[in-house]
mmCIF file of C-alpha atoms and ligand atoms in Angstrom:
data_model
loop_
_atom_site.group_PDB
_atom_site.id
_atom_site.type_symbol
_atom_site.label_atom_id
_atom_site.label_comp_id
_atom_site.label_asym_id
_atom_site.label_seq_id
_atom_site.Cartn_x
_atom_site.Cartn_y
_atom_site.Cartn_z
ATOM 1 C CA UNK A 1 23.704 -20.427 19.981
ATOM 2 C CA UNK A 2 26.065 -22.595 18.058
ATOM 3 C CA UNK A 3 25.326 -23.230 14.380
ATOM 4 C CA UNK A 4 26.673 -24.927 11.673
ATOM 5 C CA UNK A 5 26.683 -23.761 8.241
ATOM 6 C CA UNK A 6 27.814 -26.926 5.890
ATOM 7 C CA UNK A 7 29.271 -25.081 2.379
ATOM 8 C CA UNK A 8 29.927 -22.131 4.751
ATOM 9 C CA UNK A 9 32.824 -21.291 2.689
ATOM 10 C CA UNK A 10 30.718 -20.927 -0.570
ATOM 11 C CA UNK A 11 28.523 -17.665 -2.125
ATOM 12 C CA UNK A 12 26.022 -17.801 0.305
ATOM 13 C CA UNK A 13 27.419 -20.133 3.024
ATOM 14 C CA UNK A 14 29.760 -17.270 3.656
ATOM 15 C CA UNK A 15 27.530 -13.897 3.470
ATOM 16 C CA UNK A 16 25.662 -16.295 5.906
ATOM 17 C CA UNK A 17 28.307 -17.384 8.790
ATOM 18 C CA UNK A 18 29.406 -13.114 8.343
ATOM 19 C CA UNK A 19 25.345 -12.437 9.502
ATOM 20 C CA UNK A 20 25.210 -14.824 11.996
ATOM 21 C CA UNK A 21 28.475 -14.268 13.436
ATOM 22 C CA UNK A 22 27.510 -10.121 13.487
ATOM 23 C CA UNK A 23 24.456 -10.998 15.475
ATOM 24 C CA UNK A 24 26.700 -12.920 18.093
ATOM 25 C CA UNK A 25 26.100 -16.644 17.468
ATOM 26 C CA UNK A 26 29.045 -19.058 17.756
ATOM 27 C CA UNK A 27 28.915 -20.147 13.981
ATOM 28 C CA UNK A 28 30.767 -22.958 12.006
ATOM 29 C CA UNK A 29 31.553 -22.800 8.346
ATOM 30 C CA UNK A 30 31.984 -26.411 7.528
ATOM 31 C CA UNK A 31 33.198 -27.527 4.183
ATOM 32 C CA UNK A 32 36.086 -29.579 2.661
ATOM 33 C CA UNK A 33 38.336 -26.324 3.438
ATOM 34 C CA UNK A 34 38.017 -26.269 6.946
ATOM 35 C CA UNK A 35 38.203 -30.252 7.519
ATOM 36 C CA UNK A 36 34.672 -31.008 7.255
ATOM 37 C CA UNK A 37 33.280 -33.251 4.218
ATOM 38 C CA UNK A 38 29.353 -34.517 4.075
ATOM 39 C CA UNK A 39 29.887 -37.044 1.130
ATOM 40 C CA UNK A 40 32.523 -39.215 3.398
ATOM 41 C CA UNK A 41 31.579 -38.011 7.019
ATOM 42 C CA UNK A 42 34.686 -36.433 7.949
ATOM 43 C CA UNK A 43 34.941 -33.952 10.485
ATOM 44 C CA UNK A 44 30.576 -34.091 11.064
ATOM 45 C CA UNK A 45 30.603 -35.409 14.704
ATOM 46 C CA UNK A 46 33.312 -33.226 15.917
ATOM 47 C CA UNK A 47 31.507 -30.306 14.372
ATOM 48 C CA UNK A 48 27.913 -30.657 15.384
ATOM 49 C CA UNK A 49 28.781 -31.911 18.982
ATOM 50 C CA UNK A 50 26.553 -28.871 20.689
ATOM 51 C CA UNK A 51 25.316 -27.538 17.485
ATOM 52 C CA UNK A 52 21.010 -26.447 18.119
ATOM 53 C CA UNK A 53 21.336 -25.540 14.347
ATOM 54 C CA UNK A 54 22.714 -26.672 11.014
ATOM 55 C CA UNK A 55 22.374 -24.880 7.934
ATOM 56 C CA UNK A 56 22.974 -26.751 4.870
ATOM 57 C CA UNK A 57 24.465 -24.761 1.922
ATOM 58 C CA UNK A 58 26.827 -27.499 0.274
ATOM 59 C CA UNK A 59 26.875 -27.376 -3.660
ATOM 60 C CA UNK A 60 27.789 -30.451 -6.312
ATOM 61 C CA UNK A 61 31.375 -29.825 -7.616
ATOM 62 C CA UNK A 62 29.974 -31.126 -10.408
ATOM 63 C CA UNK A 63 26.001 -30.470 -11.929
ATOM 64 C CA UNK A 64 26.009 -33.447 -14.156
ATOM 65 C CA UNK A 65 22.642 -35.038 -13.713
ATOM 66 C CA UNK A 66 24.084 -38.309 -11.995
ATOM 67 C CA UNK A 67 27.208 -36.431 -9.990
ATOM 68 C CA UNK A 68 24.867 -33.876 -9.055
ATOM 69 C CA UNK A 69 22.063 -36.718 -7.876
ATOM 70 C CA UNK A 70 24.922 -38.505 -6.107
ATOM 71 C CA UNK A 71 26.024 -35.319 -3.873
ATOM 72 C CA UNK A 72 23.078 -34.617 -2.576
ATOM 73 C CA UNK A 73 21.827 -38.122 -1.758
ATOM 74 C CA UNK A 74 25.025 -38.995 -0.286
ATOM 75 C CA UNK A 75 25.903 -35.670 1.605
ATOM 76 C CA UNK A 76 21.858 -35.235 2.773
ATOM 77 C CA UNK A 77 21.738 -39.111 4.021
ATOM 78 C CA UNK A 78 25.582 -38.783 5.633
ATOM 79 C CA UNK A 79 24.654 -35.450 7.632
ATOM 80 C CA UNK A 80 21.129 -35.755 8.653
ATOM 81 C CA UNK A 81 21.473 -38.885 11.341
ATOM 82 C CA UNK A 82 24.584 -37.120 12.037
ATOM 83 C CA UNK A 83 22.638 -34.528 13.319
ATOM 84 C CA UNK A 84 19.768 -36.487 15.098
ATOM 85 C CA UNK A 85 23.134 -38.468 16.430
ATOM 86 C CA UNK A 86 23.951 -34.932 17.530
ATOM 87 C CA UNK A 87 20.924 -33.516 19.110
ATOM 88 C CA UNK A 88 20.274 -30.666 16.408
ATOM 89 C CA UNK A 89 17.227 -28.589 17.034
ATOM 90 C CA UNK A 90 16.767 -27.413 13.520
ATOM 91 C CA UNK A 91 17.705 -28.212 10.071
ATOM 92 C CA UNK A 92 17.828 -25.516 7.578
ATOM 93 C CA UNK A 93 18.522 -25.858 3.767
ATOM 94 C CA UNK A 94 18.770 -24.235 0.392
ATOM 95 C CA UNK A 95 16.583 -25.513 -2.043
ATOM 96 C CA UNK A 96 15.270 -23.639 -5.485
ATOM 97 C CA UNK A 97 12.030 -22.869 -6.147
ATOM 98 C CA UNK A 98 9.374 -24.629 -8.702
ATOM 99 C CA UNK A 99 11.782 -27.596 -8.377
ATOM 100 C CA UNK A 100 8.392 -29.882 -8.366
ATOM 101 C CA UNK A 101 7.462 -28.564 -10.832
ATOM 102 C CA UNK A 102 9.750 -28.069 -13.295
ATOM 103 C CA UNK A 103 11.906 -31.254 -14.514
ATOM 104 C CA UNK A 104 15.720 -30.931 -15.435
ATOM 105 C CA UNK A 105 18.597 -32.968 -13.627
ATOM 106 C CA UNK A 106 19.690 -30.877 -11.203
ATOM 107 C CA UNK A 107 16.241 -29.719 -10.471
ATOM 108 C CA UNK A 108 15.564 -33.817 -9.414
ATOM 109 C CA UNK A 109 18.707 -34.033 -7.123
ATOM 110 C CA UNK A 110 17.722 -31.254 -5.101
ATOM 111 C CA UNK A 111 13.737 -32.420 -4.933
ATOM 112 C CA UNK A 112 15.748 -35.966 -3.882
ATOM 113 C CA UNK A 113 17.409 -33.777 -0.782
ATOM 114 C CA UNK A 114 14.606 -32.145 0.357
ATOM 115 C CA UNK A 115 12.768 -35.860 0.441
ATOM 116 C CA UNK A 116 15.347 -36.935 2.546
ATOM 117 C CA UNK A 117 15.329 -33.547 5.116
ATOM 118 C CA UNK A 118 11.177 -34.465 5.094
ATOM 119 C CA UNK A 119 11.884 -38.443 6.145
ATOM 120 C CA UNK A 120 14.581 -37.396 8.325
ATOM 121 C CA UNK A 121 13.101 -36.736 11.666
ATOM 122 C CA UNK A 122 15.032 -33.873 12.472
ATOM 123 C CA UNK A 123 13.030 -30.342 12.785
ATOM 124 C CA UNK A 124 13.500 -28.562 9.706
ATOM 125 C CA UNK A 125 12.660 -25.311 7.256
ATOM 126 C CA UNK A 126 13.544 -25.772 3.465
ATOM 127 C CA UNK A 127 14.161 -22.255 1.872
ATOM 128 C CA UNK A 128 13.355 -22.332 -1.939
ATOM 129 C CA UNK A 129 15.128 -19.645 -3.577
ATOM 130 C CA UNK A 130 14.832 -17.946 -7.218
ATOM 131 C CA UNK A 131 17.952 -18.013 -9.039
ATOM 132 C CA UNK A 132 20.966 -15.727 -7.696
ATOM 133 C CA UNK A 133 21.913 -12.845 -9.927
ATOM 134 C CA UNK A 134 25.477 -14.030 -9.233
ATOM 135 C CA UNK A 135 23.927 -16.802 -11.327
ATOM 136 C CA UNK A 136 23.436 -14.710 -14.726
ATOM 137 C CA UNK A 137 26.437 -14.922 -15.968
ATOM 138 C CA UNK A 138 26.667 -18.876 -16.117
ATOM 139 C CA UNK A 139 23.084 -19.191 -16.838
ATOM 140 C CA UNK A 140 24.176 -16.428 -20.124
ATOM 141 C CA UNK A 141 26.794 -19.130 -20.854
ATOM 142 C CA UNK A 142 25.036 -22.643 -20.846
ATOM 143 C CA UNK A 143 22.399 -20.868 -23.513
ATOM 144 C CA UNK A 144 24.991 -19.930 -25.591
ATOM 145 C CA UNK A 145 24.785 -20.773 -29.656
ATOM 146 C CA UNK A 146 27.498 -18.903 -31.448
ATOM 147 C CA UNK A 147 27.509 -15.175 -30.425
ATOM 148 C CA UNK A 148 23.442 -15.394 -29.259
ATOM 149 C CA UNK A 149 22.295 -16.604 -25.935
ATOM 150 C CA UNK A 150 19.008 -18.389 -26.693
ATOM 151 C CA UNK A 151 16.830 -17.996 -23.140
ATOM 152 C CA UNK A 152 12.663 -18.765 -23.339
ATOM 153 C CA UNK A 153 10.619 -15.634 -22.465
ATOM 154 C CA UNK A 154 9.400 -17.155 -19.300
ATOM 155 C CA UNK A 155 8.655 -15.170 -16.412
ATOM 156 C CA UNK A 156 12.168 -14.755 -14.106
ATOM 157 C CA UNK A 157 12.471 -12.866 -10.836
ATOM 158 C CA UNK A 158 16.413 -13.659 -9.498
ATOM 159 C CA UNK A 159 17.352 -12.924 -6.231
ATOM 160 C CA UNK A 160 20.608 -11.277 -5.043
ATOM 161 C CA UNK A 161 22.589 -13.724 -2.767
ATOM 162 C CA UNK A 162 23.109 -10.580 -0.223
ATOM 163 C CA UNK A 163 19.513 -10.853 -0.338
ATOM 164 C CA UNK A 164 19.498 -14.596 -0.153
ATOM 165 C CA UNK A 165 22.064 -14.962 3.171
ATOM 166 C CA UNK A 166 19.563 -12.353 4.989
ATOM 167 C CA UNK A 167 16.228 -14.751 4.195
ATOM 168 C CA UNK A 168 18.532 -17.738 5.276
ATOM 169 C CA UNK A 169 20.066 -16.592 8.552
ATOM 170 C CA UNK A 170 16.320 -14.913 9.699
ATOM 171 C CA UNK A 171 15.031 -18.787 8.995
ATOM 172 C CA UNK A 172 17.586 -20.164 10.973
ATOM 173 C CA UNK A 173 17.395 -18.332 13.815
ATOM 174 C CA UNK A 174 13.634 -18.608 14.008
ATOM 175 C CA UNK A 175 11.786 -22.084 15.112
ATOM 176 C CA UNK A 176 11.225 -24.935 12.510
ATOM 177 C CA UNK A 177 8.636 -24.889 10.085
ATOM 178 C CA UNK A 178 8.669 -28.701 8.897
ATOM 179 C CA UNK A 179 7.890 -27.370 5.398
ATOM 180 C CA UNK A 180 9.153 -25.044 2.959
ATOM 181 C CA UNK A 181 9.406 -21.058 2.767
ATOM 182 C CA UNK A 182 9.892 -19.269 -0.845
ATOM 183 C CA UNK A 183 12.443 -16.286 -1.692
ATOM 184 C CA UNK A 184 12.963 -14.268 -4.703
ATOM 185 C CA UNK A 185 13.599 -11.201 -6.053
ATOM 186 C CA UNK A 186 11.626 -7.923 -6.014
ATOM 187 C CA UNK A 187 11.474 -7.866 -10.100
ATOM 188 C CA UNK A 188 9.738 -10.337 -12.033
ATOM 189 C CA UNK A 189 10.511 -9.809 -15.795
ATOM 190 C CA UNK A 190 10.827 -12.324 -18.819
ATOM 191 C CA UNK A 191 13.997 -14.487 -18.732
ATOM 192 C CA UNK A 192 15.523 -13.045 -21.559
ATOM 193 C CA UNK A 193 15.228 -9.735 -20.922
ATOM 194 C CA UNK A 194 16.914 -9.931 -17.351
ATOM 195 C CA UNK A 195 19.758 -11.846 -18.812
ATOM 196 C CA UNK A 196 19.946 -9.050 -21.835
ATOM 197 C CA UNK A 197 19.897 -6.137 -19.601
ATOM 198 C CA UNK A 198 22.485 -7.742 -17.249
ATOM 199 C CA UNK A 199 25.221 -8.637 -20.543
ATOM 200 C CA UNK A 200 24.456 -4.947 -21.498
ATOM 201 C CA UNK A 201 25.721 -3.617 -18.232
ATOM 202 C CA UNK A 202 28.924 -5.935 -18.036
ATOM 203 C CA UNK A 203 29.372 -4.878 -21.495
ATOM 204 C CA UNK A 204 28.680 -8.201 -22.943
ATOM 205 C CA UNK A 205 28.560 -8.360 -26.675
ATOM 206 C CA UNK A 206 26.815 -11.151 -27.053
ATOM 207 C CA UNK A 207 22.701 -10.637 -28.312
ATOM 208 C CA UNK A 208 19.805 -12.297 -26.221
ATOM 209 C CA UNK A 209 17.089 -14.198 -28.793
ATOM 210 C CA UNK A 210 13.788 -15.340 -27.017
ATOM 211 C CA UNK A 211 13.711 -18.813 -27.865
ATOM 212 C CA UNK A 212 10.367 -20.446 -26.580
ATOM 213 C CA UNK A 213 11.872 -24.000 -27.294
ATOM 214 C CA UNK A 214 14.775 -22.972 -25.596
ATOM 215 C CA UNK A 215 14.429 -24.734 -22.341
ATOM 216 C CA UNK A 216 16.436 -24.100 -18.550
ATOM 217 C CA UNK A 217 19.426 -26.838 -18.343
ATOM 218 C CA UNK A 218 18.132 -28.959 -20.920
ATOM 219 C CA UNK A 219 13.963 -29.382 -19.804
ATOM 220 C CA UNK A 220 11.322 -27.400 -21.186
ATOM 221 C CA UNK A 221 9.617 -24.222 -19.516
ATOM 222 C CA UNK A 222 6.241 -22.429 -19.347
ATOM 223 C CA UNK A 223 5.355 -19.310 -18.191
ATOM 224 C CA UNK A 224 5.455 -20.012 -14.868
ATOM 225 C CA UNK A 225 7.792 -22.642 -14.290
ATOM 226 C CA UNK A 226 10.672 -20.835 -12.711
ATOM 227 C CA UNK A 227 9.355 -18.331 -10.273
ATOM 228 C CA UNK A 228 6.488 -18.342 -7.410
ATOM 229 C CA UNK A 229 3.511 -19.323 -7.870
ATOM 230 C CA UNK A 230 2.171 -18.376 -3.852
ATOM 231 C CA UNK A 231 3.555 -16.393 -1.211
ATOM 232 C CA UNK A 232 7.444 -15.315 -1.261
ATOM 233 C CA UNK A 233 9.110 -13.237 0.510
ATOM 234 C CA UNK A 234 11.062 -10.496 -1.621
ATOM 235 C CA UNK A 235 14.530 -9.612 -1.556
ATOM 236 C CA UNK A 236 15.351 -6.020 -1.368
ATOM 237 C CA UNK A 237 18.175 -5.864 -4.385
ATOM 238 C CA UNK A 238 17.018 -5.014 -8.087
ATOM 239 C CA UNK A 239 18.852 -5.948 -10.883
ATOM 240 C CA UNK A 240 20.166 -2.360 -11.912
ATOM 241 C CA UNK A 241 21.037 -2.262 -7.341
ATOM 242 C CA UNK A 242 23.187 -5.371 -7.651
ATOM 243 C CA UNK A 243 24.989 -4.240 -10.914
ATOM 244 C CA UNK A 244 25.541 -1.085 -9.009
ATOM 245 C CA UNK A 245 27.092 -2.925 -6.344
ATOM 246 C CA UNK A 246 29.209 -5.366 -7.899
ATOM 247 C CA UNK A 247 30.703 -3.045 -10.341
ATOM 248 C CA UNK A 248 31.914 -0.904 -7.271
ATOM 249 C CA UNK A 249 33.280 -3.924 -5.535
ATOM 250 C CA UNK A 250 35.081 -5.177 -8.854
HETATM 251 N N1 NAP B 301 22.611 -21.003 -8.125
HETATM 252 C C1 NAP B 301 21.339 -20.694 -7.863
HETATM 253 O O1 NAP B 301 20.751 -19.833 -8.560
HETATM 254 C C2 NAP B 301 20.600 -21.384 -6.727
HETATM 255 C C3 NAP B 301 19.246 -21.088 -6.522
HETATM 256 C C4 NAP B 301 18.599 -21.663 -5.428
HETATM 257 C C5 NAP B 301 19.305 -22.513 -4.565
HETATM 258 N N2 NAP B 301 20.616 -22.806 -4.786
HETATM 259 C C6 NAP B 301 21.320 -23.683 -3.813
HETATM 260 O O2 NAP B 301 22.116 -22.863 -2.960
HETATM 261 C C7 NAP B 301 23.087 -23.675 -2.309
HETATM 262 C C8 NAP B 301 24.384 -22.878 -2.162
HETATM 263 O O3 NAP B 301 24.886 -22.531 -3.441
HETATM 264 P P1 NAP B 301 26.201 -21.632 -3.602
HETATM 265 O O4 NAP B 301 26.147 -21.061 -4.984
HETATM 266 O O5 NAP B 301 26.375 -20.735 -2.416
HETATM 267 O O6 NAP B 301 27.340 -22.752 -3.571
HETATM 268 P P2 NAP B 301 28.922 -22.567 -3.845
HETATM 269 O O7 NAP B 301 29.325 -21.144 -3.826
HETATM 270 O O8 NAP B 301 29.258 -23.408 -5.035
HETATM 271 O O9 NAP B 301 29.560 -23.238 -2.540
HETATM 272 C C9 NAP B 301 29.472 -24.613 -2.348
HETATM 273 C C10 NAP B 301 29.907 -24.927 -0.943
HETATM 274 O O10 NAP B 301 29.730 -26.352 -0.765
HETATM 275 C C11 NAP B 301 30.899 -26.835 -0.132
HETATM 276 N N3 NAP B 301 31.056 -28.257 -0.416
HETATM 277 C C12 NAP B 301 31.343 -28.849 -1.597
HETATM 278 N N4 NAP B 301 31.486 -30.191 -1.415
HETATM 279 C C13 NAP B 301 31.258 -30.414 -0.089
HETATM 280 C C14 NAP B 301 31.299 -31.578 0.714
HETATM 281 N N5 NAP B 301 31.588 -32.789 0.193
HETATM 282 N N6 NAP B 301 31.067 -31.463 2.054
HETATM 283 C C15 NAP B 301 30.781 -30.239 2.593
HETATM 284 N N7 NAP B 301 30.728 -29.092 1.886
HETATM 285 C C16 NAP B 301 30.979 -29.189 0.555
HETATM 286 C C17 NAP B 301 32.037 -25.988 -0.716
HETATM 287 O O11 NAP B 301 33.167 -26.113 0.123
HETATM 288 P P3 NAP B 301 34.701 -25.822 -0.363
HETATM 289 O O12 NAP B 301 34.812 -24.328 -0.459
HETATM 290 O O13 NAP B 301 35.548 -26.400 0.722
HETATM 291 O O14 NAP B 301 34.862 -26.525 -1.683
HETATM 292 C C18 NAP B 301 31.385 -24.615 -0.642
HETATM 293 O O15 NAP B 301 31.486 -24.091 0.662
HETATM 294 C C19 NAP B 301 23.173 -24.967 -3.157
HETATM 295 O O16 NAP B 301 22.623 -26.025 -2.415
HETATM 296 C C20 NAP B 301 22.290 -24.682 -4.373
HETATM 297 O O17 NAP B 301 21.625 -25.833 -4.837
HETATM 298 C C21 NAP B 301 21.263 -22.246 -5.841
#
C-alpha cells in the first residue's frame, strides 16, 4: 500500500515512515525537505498520485497564535482536495487531546484543522494525543520565571512519541473511523510533578512550584483539562522507561 506521511521528516513523522516501511508499505515522507510543501502546494499531486493513505504530521514553524492558525488552515485546506483530487482512501492526522475543551492559541488552530478533515469528504481518523515526553523540556521552558518553572497541579499523563508513531501507523493501516481516537501515556500524575521528576533526571537545576494560576501556553487549566476524559488507548513507555532510553541514546 502506498502512503504518505506529510511532516514525515519530523519527531513522529519519521518513527512513523521507519514502522510503516518495516511492515512493507511503499511509504512517502513528504515535507519541505524532500520537495513537498502543504502551505503552497508544491510537490502534493506528484506525491499522492496512487497514494490509498495520507498521514498528516506537519507542524507550524512557528506556534504564534495567528502563524500557528495560518499553517494549519492553509496546509489542511491545500492538501485535503488534493487528496480527494487524488483518490485517497483514508486521511489520518495528529491532533492533541482536550483541544475542545481547553482554550489557548495553538489549541484553536488545531480544533480549526480537524474542522476542516470533518467537512472534507475524504474518509478519515483524527488521533488526539497527550503531550510527548520529548515535549517536557520546552513545556519546562515556556513556564519559566527566574530559576522556578511555575506548572498548575493539573492532572498530566504524556505520551512517549515511540509510543505515539506505534498508535499512528496501527490507525493508518486500519479502515477509517470518521471521528476521533485518544492516546496517552500509561502514568497520569500532576503536571508539576512529571515535569519535576523529568528536570531531576536531566540534572536540571531549576525548582518546579505548583502554581494553580499558572495556566498551559497562556489559558487557564482545571483538573482535567489536559488529559482523557473517556476511553484512550495507553502507550507502553513510563516516564522513568523513556529517561532510560534517551539517556542511553544521548
Ligand atoms: N508536541 C506535542 O506534545 C503534541 C501533542 C499532540 C499532537 N501534536 C501534533 O503532532 C504533530 C507532529 O508533531 P512533531 O513534534 O512530530 O512535529 P515536528 O518534529 O516539528 O515536525 C514537523 C514536520 O512538519 C514538516 N513541515 C513543516 N512545514 C511544512 C509544510 N509547509 N509542508 C509540509 N510539511 C511541513 C516538517 O518538515 P521539514 O523537516 O522539511 O521542515 C517536519 O517534517 C503536529 O501536528 C502536532 O500538532 C503534538
Amino acid at each position: 500500500m502506498k502512503v504518505v506521511v506529510i511532516g514525515g521528516t519530523g519527531l513522529i513523522g519519521s518513527k512513523t515512515v521507519a514502522i510503516l516501511r518495516q511492515r512493507g508499505h511503499e511509504v512517502v515522507a513528504a515535507s519541505p525537505n524532500t520537495g513537498v510543501n502543504t502551505l503552497t502546494g508544491e510537490g502534493l499531486k506528484e506525491t499522492l498520485a496512487g497514494a490509498q493513505v495520507t498521514i498528516d504530521l506537519a507542524n507550524s514553524p512557528s506556534f504564534e497564535t495567528k502563524a500557528v492558525l495560518e499553517f494549519f488552515e492553509t496546509s489542511e485546506g491545500n492538501l485535503l482536495p488534493a487528496e480527494a483530487a487524488a483518490g485517497v482512501q483514508h486521511h489520518v492526522a495528529l491532533s492533541i487531546v482536550a483541544i475542545d475543551r481547553t482554550d489557548n492559541g495553538y489549541f484553536r488552530a488545531k480544533l480549526a484543522q480537524e474542522k476542516l478533515i470533518e467537512a472534507s469528504g475524504v474518509p478519515y481518523t483524527i488521533i488526539r494525543s497527550t503531550q510527548f515526553m520529548e515535549f517536557l523540556r520546552g513545556i519546562a521552558d515556556s513556564s519559566t520565571d527566574g530559576n522556578r518553572v511555575r506548572l498548575p497541579p493539573v492532572l498530566f499523563q504524556p505520551i512517549a512519541a515511540d509510543d505515539v508513531a506505534a498508535n499512528v501507523a496501527d490507525v493508518a493501516l486500519g479502515a477509517p473511523r470518521n471521528g476521533v481516537v485518544e492516546i496517552a501515556g500509561p502514568e497520569r500524575a500532576p503536571f508539576n510533578e512529571i515535569v519535576a521528576r523529568y528536570l531531576k533526571a536531566v540534572g536540571d537545576p531549576r525548582a518546579v512550584v505548583s502554581d494553580p494560576e499558572a495556566g498551559y501556553w497562556g489559558g487557564q487549566v482545571e483538573e482535567r483539562s489536559l488529559v482523557p476524559v473517556g476511553e484512550a488507548r495507553l502507550g507502553r513507555i513510563g516516564l522513568d522507561e523513556w529517561l532510560r532510553r534517551s539517556q542511553a541514546a544521548a
